[in-house]
mmCIF file with all atom_site columns, C-alpha atoms in Angstrom:
data_model
loop_
_atom_site.group_PDB
_atom_site.id
_atom_site.type_symbol
_atom_site.label_atom_id
_atom_site.label_alt_id
_atom_site.label_comp_id
_atom_site.label_asym_id
_atom_site.label_entity_id
_atom_site.label_seq_id
_atom_site.pdbx_PDB_ins_code
_atom_site.Cartn_x
_atom_site.Cartn_y
_atom_site.Cartn_z
_atom_site.occupancy
_atom_site.B_iso_or_equiv
_atom_site.pdbx_formal_charge
_atom_site.auth_seq_id
_atom_site.auth_comp_id
_atom_site.auth_asym_id
_atom_site.auth_atom_id
_atom_site.pdbx_PDB_model_num
ATOM 1   C CA . ALA A 1 1   ? 81.455  46.386 132.329 1.00 50.00 ? 9   ALA A CA 1
ATOM 2   C CA . SER A 1 2   ? 83.227  45.422 135.299 1.00 50.00 ? 10  SER A CA 1
ATOM 3   C CA . ARG A 1 3   ? 84.423  47.986 138.105 1.00 53.00 ? 11  ARG A CA 1
ATOM 4   C CA . ALA A 1 4   ? 88.083  46.962 136.766 1.00 50.00 ? 12  ALA A CA 1
ATOM 5   C CA . GLU A 1 5   ? 87.401  47.756 133.342 1.00 46.00 ? 13  GLU A CA 1
ATOM 6   C CA . SER A 1 6   ? 85.514  50.825 133.991 1.00 48.00 ? 14  SER A CA 1
ATOM 7   C CA . ASP A 1 7   ? 88.759  52.149 136.217 1.00 49.00 ? 15  ASP A CA 1
ATOM 8   C CA . SER A 1 8   ? 90.734  51.225 133.346 1.00 47.00 ? 16  SER A CA 1
ATOM 9   C CA . ILE A 1 9   ? 88.924  53.248 130.939 1.00 47.00 ? 17  ILE A CA 1
ATOM 10  C CA . GLN A 1 10  ? 88.781  56.009 133.411 1.00 50.00 ? 18  GLN A CA 1
ATOM 11  C CA . ALA A 1 11  ? 92.508  55.830 133.925 1.00 55.00 ? 19  ALA A CA 1
ATOM 12  C CA . GLN A 1 12  ? 92.987  55.905 129.952 1.00 66.00 ? 20  GLN A CA 1
ATOM 13  C CA . ARG A 1 13  ? 91.164  59.321 129.820 1.00 77.00 ? 21  ARG A CA 1
ATOM 14  C CA . ARG A 1 14  ? 92.716  62.049 128.195 1.00 84.00 ? 22  ARG A CA 1
ATOM 15  C CA . PHE A 1 15  ? 91.783  65.899 127.557 1.00 90.00 ? 23  PHE A CA 1
ATOM 16  C CA . SER A 1 16  ? 92.993  68.708 125.731 1.00 89.00 ? 24  SER A CA 1
ATOM 17  C CA . GLY A 1 17  ? 93.460  72.488 126.914 1.00 92.00 ? 25  GLY A CA 1
ATOM 18  C CA . ARG A 1 18  ? 95.145  74.790 129.144 1.00 95.00 ? 26  ARG A CA 1
ATOM 19  C CA . VAL A 1 19  ? 93.989  74.645 132.863 1.00 96.00 ? 27  VAL A CA 1
ATOM 20  C CA . LEU A 1 20  ? 94.532  77.366 135.545 1.00 97.00 ? 28  LEU A CA 1
ATOM 21  C CA . VAL A 1 21  ? 95.067  76.240 139.204 1.00 96.00 ? 29  VAL A CA 1
ATOM 22  C CA . VAL A 1 22  ? 94.647  79.039 141.577 1.00 96.00 ? 30  VAL A CA 1
ATOM 23  C CA . GLU A 1 23  ? 95.548  77.434 145.101 1.00 94.00 ? 31  GLU A CA 1
ATOM 24  C CA . ASP A 1 24  ? 97.907  79.069 147.813 1.00 92.00 ? 32  ASP A CA 1
ATOM 25  C CA . ASN A 1 25  ? 98.951  75.793 149.270 1.00 92.00 ? 33  ASN A CA 1
ATOM 26  C CA . ILE A 1 26  ? 102.320 73.980 147.198 1.00 93.00 ? 34  ILE A CA 1
ATOM 27  C CA . VAL A 1 27  ? 101.034 70.379 147.948 1.00 92.00 ? 35  VAL A CA 1
ATOM 28  C CA . ASN A 1 28  ? 97.501  71.009 146.713 1.00 91.00 ? 36  ASN A CA 1
ATOM 29  C CA . ARG A 1 29  ? 98.909  72.637 143.860 1.00 92.00 ? 37  ARG A CA 1
ATOM 30  C CA . LYS A 1 30  ? 101.031 70.034 142.978 1.00 94.00 ? 38  LYS A CA 1
ATOM 31  C CA . VAL A 1 31  ? 98.765  67.366 143.168 1.00 92.00 ? 39  VAL A CA 1
ATOM 32  C CA . ALA A 1 32  ? 96.489  69.112 140.940 1.00 93.00 ? 40  ALA A CA 1
ATOM 33  C CA . ARG A 1 33  ? 99.099  69.723 138.243 1.00 95.00 ? 41  ARG A CA 1
ATOM 34  C CA . ALA A 1 34  ? 100.272 66.316 138.577 1.00 93.00 ? 42  ALA A CA 1
ATOM 35  C CA . THR A 1 35  ? 96.716  65.208 138.306 1.00 92.00 ? 43  THR A CA 1
ATOM 36  C CA . LEU A 1 36  ? 95.673  67.644 135.249 1.00 94.00 ? 44  LEU A CA 1
ATOM 37  C CA . LYS A 1 37  ? 99.174  66.732 133.542 1.00 94.00 ? 45  LYS A CA 1
ATOM 38  C CA . GLY A 1 38  ? 98.187  62.579 133.841 1.00 91.00 ? 46  GLY A CA 1
ATOM 39  C CA . PHE A 1 39  ? 95.425  63.809 131.542 1.00 92.00 ? 47  PHE A CA 1
ATOM 40  C CA . GLY A 1 40  ? 97.038  65.462 128.887 1.00 92.00 ? 48  GLY A CA 1
ATOM 41  C CA . LEU A 1 41  ? 96.276  69.165 129.995 1.00 95.00 ? 49  LEU A CA 1
ATOM 42  C CA . GLU A 1 42  ? 98.489  72.268 129.929 1.00 96.00 ? 50  GLU A CA 1
ATOM 43  C CA . VAL A 1 43  ? 99.184  73.525 133.459 1.00 97.00 ? 51  VAL A CA 1
ATOM 44  C CA . LEU A 1 44  ? 99.304  76.848 134.578 1.00 97.00 ? 52  LEU A CA 1
ATOM 45  C CA . GLU A 1 45  ? 99.468  78.280 138.371 1.00 97.00 ? 53  GLU A CA 1
ATOM 46  C CA . ALA A 1 46  ? 98.770  81.100 140.680 1.00 95.00 ? 54  ALA A CA 1
ATOM 47  C CA . GLU A 1 47  ? 99.208  81.220 144.338 1.00 95.00 ? 55  GLU A CA 1
ATOM 48  C CA . ASN A 1 48  ? 96.447  83.612 144.900 1.00 95.00 ? 56  ASN A CA 1
ATOM 49  C CA . GLY A 1 49  ? 93.542  85.347 143.081 1.00 94.00 ? 57  GLY A CA 1
ATOM 50  C CA . SER A 1 50  ? 95.264  88.550 142.178 1.00 95.00 ? 58  SER A CA 1
ATOM 51  C CA . LEU A 1 51  ? 98.186  86.673 140.686 1.00 96.00 ? 59  LEU A CA 1
ATOM 52  C CA . ALA A 1 52  ? 95.712  84.597 138.499 1.00 95.00 ? 60  ALA A CA 1
ATOM 53  C CA . LEU A 1 53  ? 94.140  87.803 137.182 1.00 93.00 ? 61  LEU A CA 1
ATOM 54  C CA . ASP A 1 54  ? 97.285  89.049 135.863 1.00 94.00 ? 62  ASP A CA 1
ATOM 55  C CA . LEU A 1 55  ? 97.869  85.614 134.253 1.00 95.00 ? 63  LEU A CA 1
ATOM 56  C CA . LEU A 1 56  ? 94.508  85.498 132.545 1.00 95.00 ? 64  LEU A CA 1
ATOM 57  C CA . ALA A 1 57  ? 95.285  88.930 131.314 1.00 93.00 ? 65  ALA A CA 1
ATOM 58  C CA . ARG A 1 58  ? 98.125  87.552 129.116 1.00 93.00 ? 66  ARG A CA 1
ATOM 59  C CA . GLU A 1 59  ? 97.264  83.941 128.739 1.00 92.00 ? 67  GLU A CA 1
ATOM 60  C CA . PRO A 1 60  ? 94.178  82.030 127.294 1.00 92.00 ? 68  PRO A CA 1
ATOM 61  C CA . VAL A 1 61  ? 92.862  79.162 129.707 1.00 95.00 ? 69  VAL A CA 1
ATOM 62  C CA . ASP A 1 62  ? 90.199  76.762 128.851 1.00 95.00 ? 70  ASP A CA 1
ATOM 63  C CA . LEU A 1 63  ? 89.134  76.331 132.596 1.00 96.00 ? 71  LEU A CA 1
ATOM 64  C CA . VAL A 1 64  ? 90.174  77.547 136.075 1.00 96.00 ? 72  VAL A CA 1
ATOM 65  C CA . PHE A 1 65  ? 90.131  75.678 139.182 1.00 95.00 ? 73  PHE A CA 1
ATOM 66  C CA . MET A 1 66  ? 90.033  78.214 141.855 1.00 92.00 ? 74  MET A CA 1
ATOM 67  C CA . ASP A 1 67  ? 90.672  77.986 145.815 1.00 90.00 ? 75  ASP A CA 1
ATOM 68  C CA . MET A 1 68  ? 88.268  79.964 147.683 1.00 87.00 ? 76  MET A CA 1
ATOM 69  C CA . HIS A 1 69  ? 90.588  80.881 150.937 1.00 86.00 ? 77  HIS A CA 1
ATOM 70  C CA . MET A 1 70  ? 93.976  82.356 149.841 1.00 86.00 ? 78  MET A CA 1
ATOM 71  C CA . PRO A 1 71  ? 95.826  85.324 151.239 1.00 89.00 ? 79  PRO A CA 1
ATOM 72  C CA . VAL A 1 72  ? 96.023  88.705 148.853 1.00 91.00 ? 80  VAL A CA 1
ATOM 73  C CA . MET A 1 73  ? 92.824  87.976 146.994 1.00 90.00 ? 81  MET A CA 1
ATOM 74  C CA . ASP A 1 74  ? 90.433  84.881 147.815 1.00 90.00 ? 82  ASP A CA 1
ATOM 75  C CA . GLY A 1 75  ? 88.992  83.065 145.207 1.00 89.00 ? 83  GLY A CA 1
ATOM 76  C CA . ILE A 1 76  ? 85.376  84.648 145.559 1.00 90.00 ? 84  ILE A CA 1
ATOM 77  C CA . GLU A 1 77  ? 86.632  88.208 144.900 1.00 93.00 ? 85  GLU A CA 1
ATOM 78  C CA . ALA A 1 78  ? 88.876  87.071 142.223 1.00 95.00 ? 86  ALA A CA 1
ATOM 79  C CA . THR A 1 79  ? 86.141  85.263 140.667 1.00 94.00 ? 87  THR A CA 1
ATOM 80  C CA . TRP A 1 80  ? 83.765  88.289 140.807 1.00 94.00 ? 88  TRP A CA 1
ATOM 81  C CA . ARG A 1 81  ? 86.520  90.322 139.112 1.00 94.00 ? 89  ARG A CA 1
ATOM 82  C CA . ILE A 1 82  ? 87.027  88.071 136.374 1.00 95.00 ? 90  ILE A CA 1
ATOM 83  C CA . ARG A 1 83  ? 83.457  87.722 135.646 1.00 94.00 ? 91  ARG A CA 1
ATOM 84  C CA . VAL A 1 84  ? 83.591  91.655 135.475 1.00 94.00 ? 92  VAL A CA 1
ATOM 85  C CA . ALA A 1 85  ? 86.351  91.718 133.115 1.00 94.00 ? 93  ALA A CA 1
ATOM 86  C CA . GLU A 1 86  ? 84.620  89.063 130.711 1.00 93.00 ? 94  GLU A CA 1
ATOM 87  C CA . SER A 1 87  ? 81.231  91.303 130.812 1.00 92.00 ? 95  SER A CA 1
ATOM 88  C CA . GLU A 1 88  ? 83.251  94.513 130.237 1.00 93.00 ? 96  GLU A CA 1
ATOM 89  C CA . GLY A 1 89  ? 85.225  92.807 127.343 1.00 90.00 ? 97  GLY A CA 1
ATOM 90  C CA . GLU A 1 90  ? 88.670  93.270 129.213 1.00 91.00 ? 98  GLU A CA 1
ATOM 91  C CA . LEU A 1 91  ? 88.981  89.327 129.184 1.00 89.00 ? 99  LEU A CA 1
ATOM 92  C CA . PRO A 1 92  ? 87.775  87.715 125.903 1.00 87.00 ? 100 PRO A CA 1
ATOM 93  C CA . GLY A 1 93  ? 85.287  85.210 126.399 1.00 87.00 ? 101 GLY A CA 1
ATOM 94  C CA . ARG A 1 94  ? 83.952  83.221 129.255 1.00 90.00 ? 102 ARG A CA 1
ATOM 95  C CA . ARG A 1 95  ? 86.102  80.498 130.757 1.00 93.00 ? 103 ARG A CA 1
ATOM 96  C CA . PRO A 1 96  ? 84.407  78.337 133.479 1.00 95.00 ? 104 PRO A CA 1
ATOM 97  C CA . ILE A 1 97  ? 85.575  78.399 136.914 1.00 95.00 ? 105 ILE A CA 1
ATOM 98  C CA . VAL A 1 98  ? 85.539  75.509 139.197 1.00 94.00 ? 106 VAL A CA 1
ATOM 99  C CA . ALA A 1 99  ? 85.539  76.138 143.223 1.00 91.00 ? 107 ALA A CA 1
ATOM 100 C CA . MET A 1 100 ? 88.130  73.611 144.451 1.00 88.00 ? 108 MET A CA 1
ATOM 101 C CA . THR A 1 101 ? 87.984  74.138 148.626 1.00 79.00 ? 109 THR A CA 1
ATOM 102 C CA . ALA A 1 102 ? 87.628  71.725 151.472 1.00 78.00 ? 110 ALA A CA 1
ATOM 103 C CA . ASN A 1 103 ? 84.496  73.388 152.512 1.00 70.00 ? 111 ASN A CA 1
ATOM 104 C CA . VAL A 1 104 ? 81.385  71.265 151.064 1.00 69.00 ? 112 VAL A CA 1
ATOM 105 C CA . LEU A 1 105 ? 79.126  72.866 153.355 1.00 69.00 ? 113 LEU A CA 1
ATOM 106 C CA . LYS A 1 106 ? 75.596  73.900 151.211 1.00 78.00 ? 114 LYS A CA 1
ATOM 107 C CA . GLU A 1 107 ? 76.075  78.045 152.331 1.00 81.00 ? 115 GLU A CA 1
ATOM 108 C CA . ALA A 1 108 ? 79.946  77.509 150.673 1.00 76.00 ? 116 ALA A CA 1
ATOM 109 C CA . VAL A 1 109 ? 78.805  75.548 147.599 1.00 78.00 ? 117 VAL A CA 1
ATOM 110 C CA . GLU A 1 110 ? 76.064  78.550 147.170 1.00 83.00 ? 118 GLU A CA 1
ATOM 111 C CA . THR A 1 111 ? 78.637  81.210 147.804 1.00 82.00 ? 119 THR A CA 1
ATOM 112 C CA . CYS A 1 112 ? 80.673  79.967 145.174 1.00 80.00 ? 120 CYS A CA 1
ATOM 113 C CA . LEU A 1 113 ? 78.039  79.824 142.677 1.00 82.00 ? 121 LEU A CA 1
ATOM 114 C CA . GLU A 1 114 ? 76.795  83.106 143.252 1.00 83.00 ? 122 GLU A CA 1
ATOM 115 C CA . ALA A 1 115 ? 80.443  84.986 142.782 1.00 84.00 ? 123 ALA A CA 1
ATOM 116 C CA . GLY A 1 116 ? 80.144  83.329 139.406 1.00 87.00 ? 124 GLY A CA 1
ATOM 117 C CA . MET A 1 117 ? 81.421  80.076 139.758 1.00 91.00 ? 125 MET A CA 1
ATOM 118 C CA . ASP A 1 118 ? 80.495  77.253 137.486 1.00 91.00 ? 126 ASP A CA 1
ATOM 119 C CA . GLY A 1 119 ? 80.894  74.187 139.449 1.00 88.00 ? 127 GLY A CA 1
ATOM 120 C CA . PHE A 1 120 ? 82.523  72.714 142.705 1.00 86.00 ? 128 PHE A CA 1
ATOM 121 C CA . LEU A 1 121 ? 85.273  70.192 143.274 1.00 87.00 ? 129 LEU A CA 1
ATOM 122 C CA . PRO A 1 122 ? 85.746  69.007 147.111 1.00 83.00 ? 130 PRO A CA 1
ATOM 123 C CA . LYS A 1 123 ? 89.526  68.996 148.095 1.00 83.00 ? 131 LYS A CA 1
ATOM 124 C CA . PRO A 1 124 ? 90.879  65.935 148.690 1.00 85.00 ? 132 PRO A CA 1
ATOM 125 C CA . PHE A 1 125 ? 89.173  65.237 145.265 1.00 86.00 ? 133 PHE A CA 1
ATOM 126 C CA . ALA A 1 126 ? 88.942  61.799 143.791 1.00 84.00 ? 134 ALA A CA 1
ATOM 127 C CA . ARG A 1 127 ? 90.210  61.182 140.283 1.00 86.00 ? 135 ARG A CA 1
ATOM 128 C CA . ARG A 1 128 ? 86.554  60.052 139.089 1.00 87.00 ? 136 ARG A CA 1
ATOM 129 C CA . GLN A 1 129 ? 85.374  63.660 140.351 1.00 88.00 ? 137 GLN A CA 1
ATOM 130 C CA . MET A 1 130 ? 88.183  65.357 138.497 1.00 89.00 ? 138 MET A CA 1
ATOM 131 C CA . ILE A 1 131 ? 87.416  63.305 135.294 1.00 91.00 ? 139 ILE A CA 1
ATOM 132 C CA . GLU A 1 132 ? 83.728  64.420 135.710 1.00 90.00 ? 140 GLU A CA 1
ATOM 133 C CA . VAL A 1 133 ? 84.835  68.327 136.032 1.00 91.00 ? 141 VAL A CA 1
ATOM 134 C CA . LEU A 1 134 ? 87.363  67.801 132.901 1.00 92.00 ? 142 LEU A CA 1
ATOM 135 C CA . ALA A 1 135 ? 84.785  65.986 130.835 1.00 91.00 ? 143 ALA A CA 1
ATOM 136 C CA . ARG A 1 136 ? 82.097  68.489 131.495 1.00 91.00 ? 144 ARG A CA 1
ATOM 137 C CA . TRP A 1 137 ? 83.789  71.532 130.540 1.00 91.00 ? 145 TRP A CA 1
ATOM 138 C CA . LEU A 1 138 ? 86.983  70.281 127.996 1.00 90.00 ? 146 LEU A CA 1
ATOM 139 C CA . GLY A 1 139 ? 85.109  67.307 126.681 1.00 83.00 ? 147 GLY A CA 1
ATOM 140 C CA . ASP A 1 140 ? 87.254  64.500 124.980 1.00 62.00 ? 148 ASP A CA 1
ATOM 141 C CA . ALA A 1 141 ? 90.953  65.262 123.938 1.00 51.00 ? 149 ALA A CA 1
ATOM 142 C CA . GLY A 1 142 ? 90.326  67.252 120.736 1.00 42.00 ? 150 GLY A CA 1
ATOM 143 C CA . SER A 1 143 ? 86.757  67.389 120.595 1.00 44.00 ? 151 SER A CA 1
ATOM 144 C CA . ARG A 1 144 ? 86.521  70.826 121.634 1.00 43.00 ? 152 ARG A CA 1
ATOM 145 C CA . GLY A 1 145 ? 88.642  73.895 122.052 1.00 46.00 ? 153 GLY A CA 1
ATOM 146 C CA . ALA A 1 146 ? 88.499  77.551 123.971 1.00 44.00 ? 154 ALA A CA 1
ATOM 147 C CA . ALA A 1 147 ? 87.251  79.428 120.788 1.00 36.00 ? 155 ALA A CA 1
ATOM 148 C CA . SER A 1 148 ? 84.494  76.745 119.911 1.00 35.00 ? 156 SER A CA 1
ATOM 149 C CA . ARG A 1 149 ? 83.360  76.907 123.830 1.00 38.00 ? 157 ARG A CA 1
ATOM 150 C CA . SER A 1 150 ? 83.037  80.430 124.674 1.00 36.00 ? 158 SER A CA 1
ATOM 151 C CA . GLU A 1 151 ? 79.194  80.520 123.006 1.00 32.00 ? 159 GLU A CA 1
ATOM 152 C CA . SER A 1 152 ? 78.136  77.590 124.618 1.00 32.00 ? 160 SER A CA 1
ATOM 153 C CA . LEU A 1 153 ? 79.542  78.485 128.067 1.00 33.00 ? 161 LEU A CA 1
ATOM 154 C CA . ALA A 1 154 ? 77.180  81.768 128.106 1.00 30.00 ? 162 ALA A CA 1
ATOM 155 C CA . THR A 1 155 ? 74.462  79.554 128.985 1.00 28.00 ? 163 THR A CA 1
ATOM 156 C CA . ALA A 1 156 ? 75.991  76.819 130.884 1.00 33.00 ? 164 ALA A CA 1
ATOM 157 C CA . GLN A 1 157 ? 74.415  75.908 134.080 1.00 34.00 ? 165 GLN A CA 1
ATOM 158 C CA . PRO A 1 158 ? 75.962  75.312 137.258 1.00 37.00 ? 166 PRO A CA 1
ATOM 159 C CA . GLY A 1 159 ? 78.474  72.474 137.490 1.00 39.00 ? 167 GLY A CA 1
ATOM 160 C CA . SER A 1 160 ? 76.998  69.012 138.203 1.00 37.00 ? 168 SER A CA 1
ATOM 161 C CA . ALA A 1 161 ? 79.980  68.571 140.615 1.00 38.00 ? 169 ALA A CA 1
ATOM 162 C CA . ALA A 1 162 ? 78.321  70.404 143.210 1.00 36.00 ? 170 ALA A CA 1
ATOM 163 C CA . PRO A 1 163 ? 76.182  68.639 145.719 1.00 35.00 ? 171 PRO A CA 1
ATOM 164 C CA . GLU A 1 164 ? 72.546  68.988 145.150 1.00 35.00 ? 172 GLU A CA 1
ATOM 165 C CA . SER A 1 165 ? 70.525  72.086 146.583 1.00 34.00 ? 173 SER A CA 1
ATOM 166 C CA . THR A 1 166 ? 67.363  71.619 148.652 1.00 35.00 ? 174 THR A CA 1
ATOM 167 C CA . SER A 1 167 ? 66.172  75.095 148.080 1.00 34.00 ? 175 SER A CA 1
#
């Protein structure tokens, strides 16, 4: 397929699910929201990790995009608390959490994965990168829902969106 055909196919991608964007910067939240809604997703938002934890206690989501650096509670602490709550049964199932940050250094990626995140999306992100993350965790529209994915996520490996580790 030509580059134009490939771009056209990518532009038509649709996904199904509820996505939580945890980001303190309103412009970054708006960009993420518009991009995700353009793919057919329902988007929930939280300005920091503490609000994200409160929201997750009330609302089921299929995927979380988590900024690393936020006031009140950063993404690393929030992810760690989410994973503890999941393991203790306070939050049902296990949802994928993808770091969304401008810090693309190897150490930052490793910190995200060690905290329990499943992947990494650099900011600013390209549409193609977002599609790759969504396809990995949500599949195409209607193919999988949160309930059918909960078992497979328990054995999922860190996301392919993260740069290759040389260690």
